[in-house]
Coordinates of C-alpha atoms and ligand atoms in Angstrom, one line a residue:
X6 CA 91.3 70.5 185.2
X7 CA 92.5 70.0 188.7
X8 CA 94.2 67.0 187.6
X9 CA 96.2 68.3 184.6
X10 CA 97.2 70.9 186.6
X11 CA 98.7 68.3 189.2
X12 CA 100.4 66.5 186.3
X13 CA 102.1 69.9 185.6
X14 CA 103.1 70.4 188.7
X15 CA 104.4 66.6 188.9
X16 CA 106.7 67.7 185.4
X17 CA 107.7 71.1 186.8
X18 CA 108.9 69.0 189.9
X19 CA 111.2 66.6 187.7
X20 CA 113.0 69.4 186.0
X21 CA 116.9 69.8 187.3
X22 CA 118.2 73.3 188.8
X23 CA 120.7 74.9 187.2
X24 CA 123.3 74.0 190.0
X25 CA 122.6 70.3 189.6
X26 CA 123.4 70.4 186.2
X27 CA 126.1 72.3 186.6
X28 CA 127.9 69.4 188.8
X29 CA 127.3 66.8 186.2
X30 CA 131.1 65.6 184.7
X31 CA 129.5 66.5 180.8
X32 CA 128.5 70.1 182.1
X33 CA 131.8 70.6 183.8
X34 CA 133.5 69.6 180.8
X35 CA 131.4 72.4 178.6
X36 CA 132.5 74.7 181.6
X37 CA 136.0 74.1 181.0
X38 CA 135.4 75.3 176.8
X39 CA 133.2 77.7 177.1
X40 CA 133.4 79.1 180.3
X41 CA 130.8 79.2 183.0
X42 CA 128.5 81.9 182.0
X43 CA 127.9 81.0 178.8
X44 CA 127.2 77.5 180.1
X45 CA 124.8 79.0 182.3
X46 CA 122.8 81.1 180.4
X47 CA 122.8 77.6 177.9
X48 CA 121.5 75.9 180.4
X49 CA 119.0 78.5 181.4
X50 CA 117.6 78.9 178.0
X51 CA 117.3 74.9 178.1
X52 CA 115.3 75.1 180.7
X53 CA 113.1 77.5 179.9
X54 CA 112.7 76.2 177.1
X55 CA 111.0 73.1 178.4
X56 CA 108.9 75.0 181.2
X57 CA 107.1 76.5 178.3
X58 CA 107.0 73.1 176.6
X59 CA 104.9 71.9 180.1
X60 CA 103.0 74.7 180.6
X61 CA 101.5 74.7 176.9
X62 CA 100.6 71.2 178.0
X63 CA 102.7 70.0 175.0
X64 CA 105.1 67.3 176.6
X65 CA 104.1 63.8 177.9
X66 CA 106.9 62.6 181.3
X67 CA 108.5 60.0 179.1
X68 CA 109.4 62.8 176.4
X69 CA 110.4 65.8 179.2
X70 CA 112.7 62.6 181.0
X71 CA 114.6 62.4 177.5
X72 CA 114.8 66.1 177.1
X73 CA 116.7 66.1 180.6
X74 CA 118.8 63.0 180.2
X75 CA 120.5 65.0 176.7
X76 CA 120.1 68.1 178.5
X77 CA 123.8 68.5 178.4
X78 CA 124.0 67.2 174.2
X79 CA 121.5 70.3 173.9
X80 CA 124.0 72.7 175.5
X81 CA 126.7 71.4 173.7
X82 CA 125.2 72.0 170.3
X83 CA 124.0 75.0 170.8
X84 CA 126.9 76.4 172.4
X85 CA 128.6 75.0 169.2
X86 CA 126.7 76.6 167.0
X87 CA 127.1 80.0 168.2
X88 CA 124.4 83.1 168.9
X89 CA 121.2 82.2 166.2
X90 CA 121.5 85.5 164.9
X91 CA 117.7 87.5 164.0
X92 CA 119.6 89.3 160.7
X93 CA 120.8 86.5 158.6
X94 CA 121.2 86.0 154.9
X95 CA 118.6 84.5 152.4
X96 CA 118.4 83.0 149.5
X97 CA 116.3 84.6 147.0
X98 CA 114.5 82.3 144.7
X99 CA 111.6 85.2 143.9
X100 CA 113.4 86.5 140.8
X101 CA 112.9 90.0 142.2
X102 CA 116.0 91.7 141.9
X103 CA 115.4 94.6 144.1
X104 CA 113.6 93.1 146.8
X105 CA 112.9 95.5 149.4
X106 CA 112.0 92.7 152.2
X107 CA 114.8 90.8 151.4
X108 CA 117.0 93.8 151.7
X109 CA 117.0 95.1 148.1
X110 CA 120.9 94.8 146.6
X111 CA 123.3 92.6 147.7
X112 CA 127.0 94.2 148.1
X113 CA 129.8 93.6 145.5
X114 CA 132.9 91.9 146.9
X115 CA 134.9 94.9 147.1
X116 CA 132.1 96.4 148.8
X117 CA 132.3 94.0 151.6
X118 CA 136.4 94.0 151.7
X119 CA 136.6 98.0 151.9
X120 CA 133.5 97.6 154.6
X121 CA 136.1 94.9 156.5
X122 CA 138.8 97.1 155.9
X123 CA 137.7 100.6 157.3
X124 CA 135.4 99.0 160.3
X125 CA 137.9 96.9 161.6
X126 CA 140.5 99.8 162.6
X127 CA 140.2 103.3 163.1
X128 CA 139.3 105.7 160.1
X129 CA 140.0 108.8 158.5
X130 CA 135.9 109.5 158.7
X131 CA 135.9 112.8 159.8
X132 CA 140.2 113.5 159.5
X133 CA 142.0 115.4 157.0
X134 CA 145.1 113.4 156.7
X135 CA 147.0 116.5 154.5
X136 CA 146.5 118.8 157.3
X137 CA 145.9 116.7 160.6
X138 CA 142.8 118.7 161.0
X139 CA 139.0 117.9 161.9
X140 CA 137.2 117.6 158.3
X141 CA 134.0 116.7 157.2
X142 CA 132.1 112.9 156.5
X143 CA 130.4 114.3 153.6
X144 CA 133.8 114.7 151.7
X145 CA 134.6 110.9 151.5
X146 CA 131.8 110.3 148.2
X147 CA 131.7 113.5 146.7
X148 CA 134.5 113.6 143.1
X149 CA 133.1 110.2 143.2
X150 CA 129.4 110.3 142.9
X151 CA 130.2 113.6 140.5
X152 CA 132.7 111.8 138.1
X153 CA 130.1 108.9 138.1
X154 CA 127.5 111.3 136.4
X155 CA 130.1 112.2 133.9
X156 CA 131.3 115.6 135.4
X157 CA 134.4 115.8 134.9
X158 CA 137.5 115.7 137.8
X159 CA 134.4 115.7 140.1
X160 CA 134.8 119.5 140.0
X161 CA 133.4 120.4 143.6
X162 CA 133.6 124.2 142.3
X163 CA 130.4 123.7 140.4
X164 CA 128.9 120.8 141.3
X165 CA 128.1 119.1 144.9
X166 CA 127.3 115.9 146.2
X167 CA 125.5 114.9 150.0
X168 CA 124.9 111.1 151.5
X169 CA 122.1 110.5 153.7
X170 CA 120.4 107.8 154.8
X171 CA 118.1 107.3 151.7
X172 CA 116.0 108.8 149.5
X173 CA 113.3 109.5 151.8
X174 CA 116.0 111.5 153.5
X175 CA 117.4 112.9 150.7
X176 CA 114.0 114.6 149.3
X177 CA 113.0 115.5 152.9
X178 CA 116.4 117.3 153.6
X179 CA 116.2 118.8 150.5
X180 CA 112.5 120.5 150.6
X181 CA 113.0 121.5 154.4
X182 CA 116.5 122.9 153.7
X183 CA 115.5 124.8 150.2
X184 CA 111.9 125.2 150.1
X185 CA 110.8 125.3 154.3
X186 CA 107.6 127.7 154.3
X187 CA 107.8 128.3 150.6
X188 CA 105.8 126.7 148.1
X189 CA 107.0 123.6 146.0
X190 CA 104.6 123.1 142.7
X191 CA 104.4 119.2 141.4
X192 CA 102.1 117.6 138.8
X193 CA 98.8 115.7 139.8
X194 CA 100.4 112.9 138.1
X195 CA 103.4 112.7 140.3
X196 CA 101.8 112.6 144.0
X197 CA 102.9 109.4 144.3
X198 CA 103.4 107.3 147.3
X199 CA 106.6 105.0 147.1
X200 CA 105.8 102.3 149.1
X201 CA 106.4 102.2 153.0
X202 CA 104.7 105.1 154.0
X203 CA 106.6 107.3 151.4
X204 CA 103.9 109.4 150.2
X205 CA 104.6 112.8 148.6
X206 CA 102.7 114.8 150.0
X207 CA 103.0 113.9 153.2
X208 CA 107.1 114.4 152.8
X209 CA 106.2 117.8 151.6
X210 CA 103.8 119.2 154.2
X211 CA 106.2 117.6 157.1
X212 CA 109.5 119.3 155.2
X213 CA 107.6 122.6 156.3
X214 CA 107.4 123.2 152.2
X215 CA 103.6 124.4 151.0
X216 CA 102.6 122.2 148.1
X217 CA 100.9 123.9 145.1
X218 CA 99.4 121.2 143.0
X219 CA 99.5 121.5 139.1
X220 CA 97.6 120.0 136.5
X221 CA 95.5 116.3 136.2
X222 CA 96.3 113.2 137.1
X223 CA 96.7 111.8 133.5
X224 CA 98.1 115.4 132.1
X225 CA 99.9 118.4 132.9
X226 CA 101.6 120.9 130.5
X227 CA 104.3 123.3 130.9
X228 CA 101.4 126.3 131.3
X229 CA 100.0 124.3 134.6
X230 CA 103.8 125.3 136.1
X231 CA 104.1 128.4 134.7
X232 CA 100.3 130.0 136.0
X233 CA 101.6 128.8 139.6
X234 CA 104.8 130.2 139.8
X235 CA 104.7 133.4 141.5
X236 CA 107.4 135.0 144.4
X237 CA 106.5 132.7 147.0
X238 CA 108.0 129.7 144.6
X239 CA 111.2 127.9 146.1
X240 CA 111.2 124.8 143.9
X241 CA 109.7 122.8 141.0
X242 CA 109.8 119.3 141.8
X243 CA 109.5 116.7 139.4
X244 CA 108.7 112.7 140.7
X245 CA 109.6 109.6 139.0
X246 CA 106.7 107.3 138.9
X247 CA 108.8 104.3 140.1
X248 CA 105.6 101.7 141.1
X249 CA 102.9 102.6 138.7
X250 CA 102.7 103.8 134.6
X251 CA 99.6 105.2 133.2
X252 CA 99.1 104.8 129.5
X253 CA 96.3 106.2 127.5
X254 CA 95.7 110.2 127.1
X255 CA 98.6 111.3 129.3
X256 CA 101.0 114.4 128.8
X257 CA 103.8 115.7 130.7
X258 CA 106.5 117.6 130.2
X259 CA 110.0 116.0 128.7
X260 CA 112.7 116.4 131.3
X261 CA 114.1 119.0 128.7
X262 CA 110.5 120.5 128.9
X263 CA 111.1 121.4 132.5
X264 CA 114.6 122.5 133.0
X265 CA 114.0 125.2 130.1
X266 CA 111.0 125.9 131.9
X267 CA 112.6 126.2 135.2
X268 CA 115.3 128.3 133.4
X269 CA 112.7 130.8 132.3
X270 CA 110.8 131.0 135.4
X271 CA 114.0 131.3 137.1
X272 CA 113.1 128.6 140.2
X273 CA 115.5 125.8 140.4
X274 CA 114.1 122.4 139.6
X275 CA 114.5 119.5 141.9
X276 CA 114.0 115.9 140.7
X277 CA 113.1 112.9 142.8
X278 CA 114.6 110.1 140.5
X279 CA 114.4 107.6 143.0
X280 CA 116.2 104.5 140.9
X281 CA 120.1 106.0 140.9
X282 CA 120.1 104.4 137.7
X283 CA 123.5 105.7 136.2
X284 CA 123.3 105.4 133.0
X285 CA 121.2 103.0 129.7
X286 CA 121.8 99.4 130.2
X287 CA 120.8 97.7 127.1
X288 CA 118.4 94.7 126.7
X289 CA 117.5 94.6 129.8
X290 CA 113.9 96.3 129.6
X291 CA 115.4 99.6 131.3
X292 CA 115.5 101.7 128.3
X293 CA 112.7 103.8 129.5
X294 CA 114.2 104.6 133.1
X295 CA 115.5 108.1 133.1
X296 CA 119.3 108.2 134.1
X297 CA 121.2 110.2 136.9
X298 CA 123.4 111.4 134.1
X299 CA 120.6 112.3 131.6
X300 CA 119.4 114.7 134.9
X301 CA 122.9 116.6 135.0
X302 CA 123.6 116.7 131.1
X303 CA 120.2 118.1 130.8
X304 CA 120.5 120.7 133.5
X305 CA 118.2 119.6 136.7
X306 CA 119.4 121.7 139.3
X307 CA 119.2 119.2 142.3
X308 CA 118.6 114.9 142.1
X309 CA 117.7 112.8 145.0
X310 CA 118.4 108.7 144.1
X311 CA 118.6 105.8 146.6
X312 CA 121.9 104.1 146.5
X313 CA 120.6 100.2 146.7
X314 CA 118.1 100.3 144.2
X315 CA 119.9 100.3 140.9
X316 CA 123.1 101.9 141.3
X317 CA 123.6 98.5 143.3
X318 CA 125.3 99.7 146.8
X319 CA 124.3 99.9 150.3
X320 CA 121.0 102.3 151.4
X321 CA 121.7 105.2 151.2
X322 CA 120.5 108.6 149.7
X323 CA 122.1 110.8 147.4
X324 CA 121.6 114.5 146.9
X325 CA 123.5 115.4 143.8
X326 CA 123.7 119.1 142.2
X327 CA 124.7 122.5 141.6
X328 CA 127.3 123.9 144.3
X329 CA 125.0 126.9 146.1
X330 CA 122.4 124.6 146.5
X331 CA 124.1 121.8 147.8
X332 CA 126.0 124.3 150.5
X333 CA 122.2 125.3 151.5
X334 CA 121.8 121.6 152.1
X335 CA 125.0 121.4 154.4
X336 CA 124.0 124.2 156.7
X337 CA 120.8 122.7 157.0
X338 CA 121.1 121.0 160.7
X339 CA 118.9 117.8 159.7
X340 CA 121.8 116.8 157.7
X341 CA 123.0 116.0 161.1
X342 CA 120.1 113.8 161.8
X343 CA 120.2 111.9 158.4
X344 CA 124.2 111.5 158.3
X345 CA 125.5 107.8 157.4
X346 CA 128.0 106.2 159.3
X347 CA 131.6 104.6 157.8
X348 CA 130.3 101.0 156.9
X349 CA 127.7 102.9 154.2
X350 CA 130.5 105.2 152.8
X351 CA 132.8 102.4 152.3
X352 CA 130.2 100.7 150.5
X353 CA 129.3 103.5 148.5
X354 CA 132.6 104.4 147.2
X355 CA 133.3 100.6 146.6
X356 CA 130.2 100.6 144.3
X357 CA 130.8 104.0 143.2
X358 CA 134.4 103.0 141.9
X359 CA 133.3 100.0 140.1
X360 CA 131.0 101.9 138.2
X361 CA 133.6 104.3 137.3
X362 CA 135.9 101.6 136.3
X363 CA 133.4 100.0 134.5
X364 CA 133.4 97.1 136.0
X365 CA 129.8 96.7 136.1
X366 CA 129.5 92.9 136.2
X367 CA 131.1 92.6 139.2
X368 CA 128.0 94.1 140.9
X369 CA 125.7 91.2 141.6
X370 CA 122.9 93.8 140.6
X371 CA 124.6 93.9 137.0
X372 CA 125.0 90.2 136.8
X373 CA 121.8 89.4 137.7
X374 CA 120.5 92.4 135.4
X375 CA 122.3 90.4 132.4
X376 CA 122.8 86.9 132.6
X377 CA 121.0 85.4 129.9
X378 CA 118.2 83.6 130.6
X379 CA 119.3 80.3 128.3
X380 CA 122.3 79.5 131.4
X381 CA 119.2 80.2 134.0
X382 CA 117.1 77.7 131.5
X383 CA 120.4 75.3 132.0
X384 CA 121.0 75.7 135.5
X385 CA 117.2 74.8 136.4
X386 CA 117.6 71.7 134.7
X387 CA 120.5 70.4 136.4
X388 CA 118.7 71.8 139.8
X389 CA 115.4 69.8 138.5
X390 CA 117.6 66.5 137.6
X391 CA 119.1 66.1 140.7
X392 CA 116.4 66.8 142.9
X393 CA 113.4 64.8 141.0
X394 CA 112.0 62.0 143.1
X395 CA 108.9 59.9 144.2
X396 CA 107.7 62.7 146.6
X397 CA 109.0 65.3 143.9
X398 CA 107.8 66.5 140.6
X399 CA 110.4 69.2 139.7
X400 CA 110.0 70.3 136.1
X401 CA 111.4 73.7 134.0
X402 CA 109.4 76.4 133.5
X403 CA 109.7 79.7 131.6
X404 CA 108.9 82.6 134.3
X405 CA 109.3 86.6 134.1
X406 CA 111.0 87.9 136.7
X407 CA 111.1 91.6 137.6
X408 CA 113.6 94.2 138.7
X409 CA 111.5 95.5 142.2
X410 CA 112.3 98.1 144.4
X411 CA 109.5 100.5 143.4
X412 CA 111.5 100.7 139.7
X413 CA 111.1 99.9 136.7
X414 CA 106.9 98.8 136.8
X415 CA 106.5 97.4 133.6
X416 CA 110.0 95.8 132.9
X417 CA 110.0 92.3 132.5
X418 CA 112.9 89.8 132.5
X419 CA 112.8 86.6 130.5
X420 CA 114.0 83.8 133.1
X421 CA 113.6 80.1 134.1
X422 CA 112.4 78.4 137.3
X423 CA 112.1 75.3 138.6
X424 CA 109.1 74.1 140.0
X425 CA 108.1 71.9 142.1
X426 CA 105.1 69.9 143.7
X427 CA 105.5 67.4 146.4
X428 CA 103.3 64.3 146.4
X429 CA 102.0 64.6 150.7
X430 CA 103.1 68.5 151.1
X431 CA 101.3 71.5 149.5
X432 CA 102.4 74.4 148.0
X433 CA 102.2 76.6 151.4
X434 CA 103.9 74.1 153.6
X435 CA 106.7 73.2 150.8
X436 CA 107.3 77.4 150.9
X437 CA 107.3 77.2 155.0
X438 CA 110.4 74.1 155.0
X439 CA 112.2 75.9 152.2
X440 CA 111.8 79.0 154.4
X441 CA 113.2 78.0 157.5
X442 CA 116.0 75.7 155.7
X443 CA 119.4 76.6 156.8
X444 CA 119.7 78.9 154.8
X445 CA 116.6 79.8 154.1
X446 CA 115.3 79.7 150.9
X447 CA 112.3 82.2 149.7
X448 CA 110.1 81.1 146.6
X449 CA 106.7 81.8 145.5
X450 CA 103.7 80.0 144.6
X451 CA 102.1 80.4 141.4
X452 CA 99.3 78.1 140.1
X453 CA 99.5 75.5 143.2
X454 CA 103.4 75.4 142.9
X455 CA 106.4 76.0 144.4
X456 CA 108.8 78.6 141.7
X457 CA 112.0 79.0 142.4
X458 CA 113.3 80.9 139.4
X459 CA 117.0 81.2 139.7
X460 CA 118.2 84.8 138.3
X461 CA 118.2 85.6 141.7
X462 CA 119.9 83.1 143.5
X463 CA 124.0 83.3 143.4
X464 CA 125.6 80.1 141.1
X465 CA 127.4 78.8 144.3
X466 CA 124.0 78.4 146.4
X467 CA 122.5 76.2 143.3
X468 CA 123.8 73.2 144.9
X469 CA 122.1 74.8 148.8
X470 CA 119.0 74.6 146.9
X471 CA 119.0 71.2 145.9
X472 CA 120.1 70.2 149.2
X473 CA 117.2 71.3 150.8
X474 CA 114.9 70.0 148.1
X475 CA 116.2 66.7 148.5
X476 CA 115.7 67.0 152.3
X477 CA 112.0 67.5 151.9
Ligands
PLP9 C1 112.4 104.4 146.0 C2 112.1 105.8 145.8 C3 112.2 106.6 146.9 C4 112.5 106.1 148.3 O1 113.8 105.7 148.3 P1 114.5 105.0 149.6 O2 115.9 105.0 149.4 O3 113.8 103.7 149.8 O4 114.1 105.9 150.8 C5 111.9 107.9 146.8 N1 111.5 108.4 145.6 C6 111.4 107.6 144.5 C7 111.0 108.3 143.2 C8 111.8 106.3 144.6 O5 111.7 105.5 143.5

């Protein structure tokens, strides 16, 4: 012991200071780029760097005299390279579409230019430039979201729109602000918890709203709703089962079902639809998802959606419905809390417009949605043709891949991948490299191999993959 620690010592002793290094001609050159500070704090981190390389024992004198003759190379580089950023983009090789870890959907381009646009100068965020007079944020998406679902000139007479954070926000804001100390009736069926901590229930009873539970799990009829309504009723709330689907002897009733229910009993019905699916996209396994617009032309009185699932936008929340309700909502001081700042409403109303404009495919959530799984077959074989080698089966497989998000549990999307095996690595440590690649790449493993199925990865980064595959 005593000796090792001697032999530490001995290595601590060799390392420069920070002021002898900084009267070396290579440092005073970086000095002279990049400043003296930032030289410093390189130089710091450097060091530090290799104290923690000695004190873990993990350095022999020979190897911590190289480290400190290229000290200076080291600085250099990494002031080159810039700040190694904590956030930074992926690739996707999964074929999840909505992948919630990976930061569910990525931005259109004129998402990303109205985002440069309005962040880079001031804004008219909370300006009315008619009048030169204080206005509100929540104005900026409103006609939008509302001529979105197909009401026409966004009429703001009838109809509202709000923009939170997301959903979670949205369905919280709205129980506290229409339904606090009141009770809120919802099916057995539909106590469902999201994913994240995002259990029903548990929103309800912290909104302040009393939850009176109706029916089974598997089946709950209109008469469940109708023997629990009574005066202390604010809402009926209806939940979309985004993560799960029962099947067997299960009953509920249609969306028509409940607003003429809702109608009759004269309580306003609230629906959690979670997706922000606009409206049917064909042949794509979504014809089952209920539809933002389907909720308005039917006649639910108040819809909560996430904006990045599959309306394809930034997170956000959106609380979309009739006019009185919606004003309750604004008065509500928690809107304060929830509010979204300029970057998401830029996004939003980018998205928003494309959707209008029908310009769907230039959402990369719409492409991916579509592309047709014979150019994914024909892309993974160029990717697997370039990249074979000794150390590297790569062969073309049929795979499903899947929308994600906590949507759409049982669709399934017919896709390719390439996968791989490499002849010293296995599976787990190929996945690691291709994970800390620059850029880094995220696969999975199925059956001992590495998948990379390519719906999800952008046709520009095709050639990204196969550079790190050849790397390996
Ligand atoms: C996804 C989802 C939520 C949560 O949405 P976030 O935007 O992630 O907060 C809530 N309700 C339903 C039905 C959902 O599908």
């Amino acid at each position: 012991m005593e000796r090792t620690a001697t032999g530490q010592e001995e290595l601590y002793r060799r390392l420069p200071s920070v002021n002898e290094l900084l009267l070396t001609p290579d440092v005073e050159k970086l000095i002279g780029i990049y400043g003296r500070d930032r030289v410093v704090a390189a130089i710091r981190e450097n060091l530090v760097a290799m104290r923690e390389k000695i004190s873990c024992g993990e350095i022999s004198a020979e190897a911590l005299e190289g480290e400190i003759c290229s000290i200076s190379d080291e600085v250099s580089r990494g002031l080159q390279r810039g700040p190694e950023y904590s956030l930074k983009p992926v690739i996707n090789a999964t074929g999840v579409i909505l992948h919630t870890n990976l930061g569910r959907a990525p931005l259109s381009e004129a998402a990303l230019a109205h985002i440069a646009e309005v962040a880079r100068d001031y804004c008219n965020l909370e300006f009315d430039l008619e009048s030169g007079e204080r206005s509100k944020r929540d104005v900026h998406a409103e006609r939008l979201v509302l001529r979105v679902l197909g009401i026409a000139d966004g009429d703001v007479t009838r109809w509202g729109a709000v923009v939170v954070n997301n959903c979670a926000a949205a369905t919280f804001l709205a129980l506290n602000a229409l339904a606090e100390k009141r009770e809120v009736v919802v099916s057995r069926g539909e106590l469902v918890e999201i994913g994240g901590g995002f259990r029903i229930p548990e929103i309800l009873e912290k909104s302040g709203a009393i939850l009176r539970e109706v029916g089974t799990t598997n089946r709950t009829r209109a008469a469940d709703y109708e023997h629990a309504v009574n005066e202390q009723t604010a809402l009926l709330l209806r939940v979309h089962q985004s993560n799960f689907s029962i099947e067997g002897f299960v009953e509920r009733p249609s969306l028509k079902g409940m607003v003429e229910l809702a109608k009759t009993l004269g309580v306003p019905l609230f629906e959690d639809q979670g997706t922000g699916l606009v409206s049917r996209i064909d042949g794509v396994g979504l014809d089952d998802q209920p539809t933002l617009r389907e909720s308005i032309e039917t006649g639910v009185d108040l819809v909560a959606a996430s904006g990045d699932k599959l309306l394809g936008g930034p997170q956000c929340g959106l609380l979309i419905g009739r006019a009185d309700l919606i004003a309750k909502v604004r008065k509500n001081p928690l809107l304060r809390t929830f509010r979204v700042d300029k970057l998401t409403y830029a996004a939003l109303e980018a998205t928003l417009l494309e959707c209008l404009t029908g310009q769907t495919d230039a959402l990369p959530l719409m492409r991916m949605l579509r592309v047709d799984a014979e150019e994914i077959e024909r892309r993974c074989h160029a990717l697997a043709d370039a990249t074979r080698s000794e150390n590297l089966s790569a062969t073309v497989i049929p795979v499903e891949s899947v929308v994600g998000g906590g949507t759409a549990p049982n669709a399934r999307l017919k896709s390719y991948a390439v996968s791989i095996r490499h002849r010293r690595l296995g599976a787990n440590e190929l996945l690691k490299k291709l994970r800390l690649f620059d850029p880094p790449i995220v696969g999975r493993i199925a059956e001992d191999m590495v998948v990379l199925d390519l719906r999800t990865v952008p046709v520009h980064h095709d050639e990204t993959v196969a550079r790190a595959l050849e790397q390996l």
